[in-house]
Coordinates of C-alpha atoms in Angstrom, one line a residue:
G15 CA -11.3 2.7 -19.8
M16 CA -12.0 4.8 -16.8
N17 CA -10.4 8.3 -16.7
K18 CA -8.1 8.1 -13.7
S19 CA -6.3 11.5 -14.3
L20 CA -7.0 14.3 -11.9
T21 CA -9.2 16.3 -14.3
E22 CA -12.6 17.7 -13.7
G23 CA -15.3 15.0 -13.8
S24 CA -12.7 12.2 -13.5
F25 CA -12.9 9.4 -11.0
A26 CA -9.8 10.7 -9.3
S27 CA -11.2 14.2 -8.9
F28 CA -14.3 12.7 -7.3
V29 CA -12.2 10.7 -4.8
V30 CA -10.0 13.7 -3.9
A31 CA -13.0 15.9 -3.4
D32 CA -14.9 13.5 -1.1
E33 CA -13.2 13.6 2.3
R34 CA -15.2 10.6 3.5
L35 CA -13.2 8.3 1.1
S36 CA -9.9 6.7 1.8
V37 CA -7.4 6.4 -1.0
E38 CA -5.6 3.0 -1.3
L39 CA -2.2 3.0 -3.0
I40 CA -0.1 0.0 -4.0
I41 CA 3.4 1.3 -3.1
D42 CA 5.5 -1.1 -5.2
G43 CA 6.9 1.5 -7.7
H44 CA 5.1 -0.3 -10.6
H45 CA 1.4 0.6 -10.0
I46 CA 2.4 4.2 -9.5
P47 CA 5.8 5.9 -9.2
F48 CA 7.1 6.5 -5.7
A49 CA 7.2 10.3 -6.3
T50 CA 3.5 10.3 -7.3
A51 CA 2.7 8.3 -4.2
R52 CA 4.5 10.9 -2.1
E53 CA 2.6 13.7 -3.8
I54 CA -0.7 12.0 -3.1
Y55 CA 0.2 11.4 0.5
T56 CA 1.2 15.1 0.9
A57 CA -2.1 16.2 -0.6
L58 CA -4.4 13.7 1.3
G59 CA -2.5 12.7 4.4
S60 CA -4.6 10.7 6.8
R61 CA -6.9 9.5 4.0
I62 CA -4.1 7.4 2.5
I63 CA -3.8 3.6 3.1
F64 CA -1.0 1.6 1.6
I65 CA -2.1 -1.8 0.5
T66 CA -0.4 -4.7 -1.2
D67 CA -2.9 -6.2 -3.7
A68 CA -0.8 -9.3 -3.2
M69 CA -1.3 -12.4 -5.3
A70 CA 0.1 -15.9 -4.8
A71 CA 3.7 -14.9 -5.7
A72 CA 3.9 -12.3 -2.9
G73 CA 7.0 -13.3 -0.8
A74 CA 7.9 -15.9 -3.4
G75 CA 10.3 -15.8 -6.3
D76 CA 9.9 -15.1 -10.0
G77 CA 8.1 -17.7 -12.0
N78 CA 4.7 -18.7 -13.4
Y79 CA 1.5 -18.4 -11.3
T80 CA -2.2 -18.1 -11.8
I81 CA -4.9 -15.8 -10.7
G82 CA -8.0 -18.0 -11.1
K83 CA -7.6 -19.3 -14.6
L84 CA -5.4 -16.5 -15.8
G85 CA -1.7 -17.2 -16.4
V86 CA 0.6 -14.8 -14.6
T87 CA 4.4 -14.4 -15.1
V88 CA 6.4 -12.8 -12.3
Q89 CA 9.7 -11.4 -13.5
D90 CA 11.9 -9.1 -11.3
S91 CA 9.1 -9.3 -8.7
V92 CA 6.5 -7.8 -11.1
A93 CA 3.4 -9.8 -11.8
R94 CA 1.9 -9.5 -15.3
L95 CA -0.9 -11.3 -17.1
E96 CA 0.5 -13.7 -19.8
S97 CA -2.3 -12.7 -22.1
N98 CA -1.7 -9.0 -22.4
G99 CA 1.1 -7.9 -20.1
A100 CA -1.1 -5.9 -17.7
L101 CA -0.2 -5.8 -14.1
A102 CA -1.7 -8.8 -12.3
G103 CA -1.9 -7.8 -8.6
S104 CA 1.5 -7.4 -6.9
T105 CA 4.1 -9.4 -5.1
L106 CA 4.4 -6.6 -2.5
T107 CA 4.2 -7.6 1.1
M108 CA 3.2 -5.2 3.9
D109 CA 6.6 -5.0 5.4
R110 CA 8.0 -4.0 2.0
A111 CA 5.2 -1.4 1.7
F112 CA 6.2 0.0 5.1
L113 CA 9.9 0.2 4.1
N114 CA 9.0 1.7 0.6
A115 CA 7.0 4.4 2.4
I116 CA 10.1 5.4 4.4
N117 CA 12.9 4.7 1.9
K118 CA 11.2 5.5 -1.4
C119 CA 8.5 8.0 -0.6
G120 CA 10.4 9.8 2.2
V121 CA 7.7 9.7 4.9
S122 CA 8.6 9.5 8.5
V123 CA 8.4 6.2 10.5
E124 CA 5.4 7.7 12.3
Q125 CA 3.7 8.5 9.0
A126 CA 4.5 5.0 7.7
V127 CA 2.9 3.4 10.8
S128 CA -0.3 5.5 10.2
I129 CA -0.4 4.7 6.5
T130 CA 0.0 0.9 7.0
S131 CA -1.7 0.3 10.3
T132 CA -3.7 3.1 11.9
N133 CA -5.4 4.4 8.8
P134 CA -6.5 1.0 7.6
A135 CA -7.9 0.0 11.0
T136 CA -9.8 3.3 11.2
A137 CA -11.2 2.9 7.7
L138 CA -12.4 -0.7 8.5
G139 CA -13.9 0.5 11.8
L140 CA -11.6 -1.7 13.9
K141 CA -11.6 -0.2 17.3
D142 CA -9.3 -2.7 19.0
R143 CA -6.2 -2.2 16.8
G144 CA -4.2 0.3 14.9
R145 CA -2.8 2.1 17.9
I146 CA -0.6 1.4 20.9
A147 CA -2.8 1.9 23.9
V148 CA -4.2 0.1 26.9
G149 CA -6.9 -2.4 25.9
M150 CA -5.8 -2.6 22.3
R151 CA -4.6 -5.7 20.6
A152 CA -0.8 -6.1 21.0
D153 CA 0.1 -6.8 17.3
L154 CA 3.5 -5.1 17.5
L155 CA 6.4 -5.0 15.2
S156 CA 9.8 -3.4 15.8
Y157 CA 11.6 -1.4 13.0
N158 CA 15.3 -1.0 13.1
S159 CA 16.2 2.0 11.0
S160 CA 19.9 1.2 10.9
S161 CA 19.4 -2.3 9.4
G162 CA 16.0 -1.8 7.8
S163 CA 14.7 -4.9 9.6
I164 CA 11.3 -5.5 10.9
T165 CA 10.7 -8.1 13.6
V166 CA 7.6 -9.3 15.5
I167 CA 7.4 -8.4 19.2
S168 CA 5.9 -11.4 20.9

C-alpha cells in the first residue's frame, strides 16, 4: 500500500509540504486518533477540513448495509467491510464532527466552525457561503456549549 507516514518521500510529506493542498480528516476516532487529528490541526491550521466520508448508515443504527455490492457491518457505529474488516467509510455526521472537534480534539468553537464550514467552502471556491456576512447564504446553526446541542436557525 501507499506509505502514509510522515517520512521523506511519502504521500503525507508531499501533502504537508505543498501549501496549496487542503488536508481532509475524518474525525470519528477510528480513522485516526483524536490526538493525532489535533496534532495535524496544530501543524496545518487553515488547511484542515473535517469531512465525514459518510455511508448509508450515517445517522442510523448498527446493522448490515452495503456500499455498492460490498457487504458492510456497522457495530458500535463503526462501519467495516464484511470481507476483510477494513473501515468502510464512516457513520459520522457533520454535527458529530463539529462536536468531536471541540470535545475530543480541544479546538475552540471558532476553530471548529472554520474546520467544518469556512475552510471547505474556501477549498471548493464557494464565494456565497462559509462566513457570516452581508450577501452570504444564511445557512446558520446554533451551538449550545452547555448542552452540546446544535440547532438550525431558520
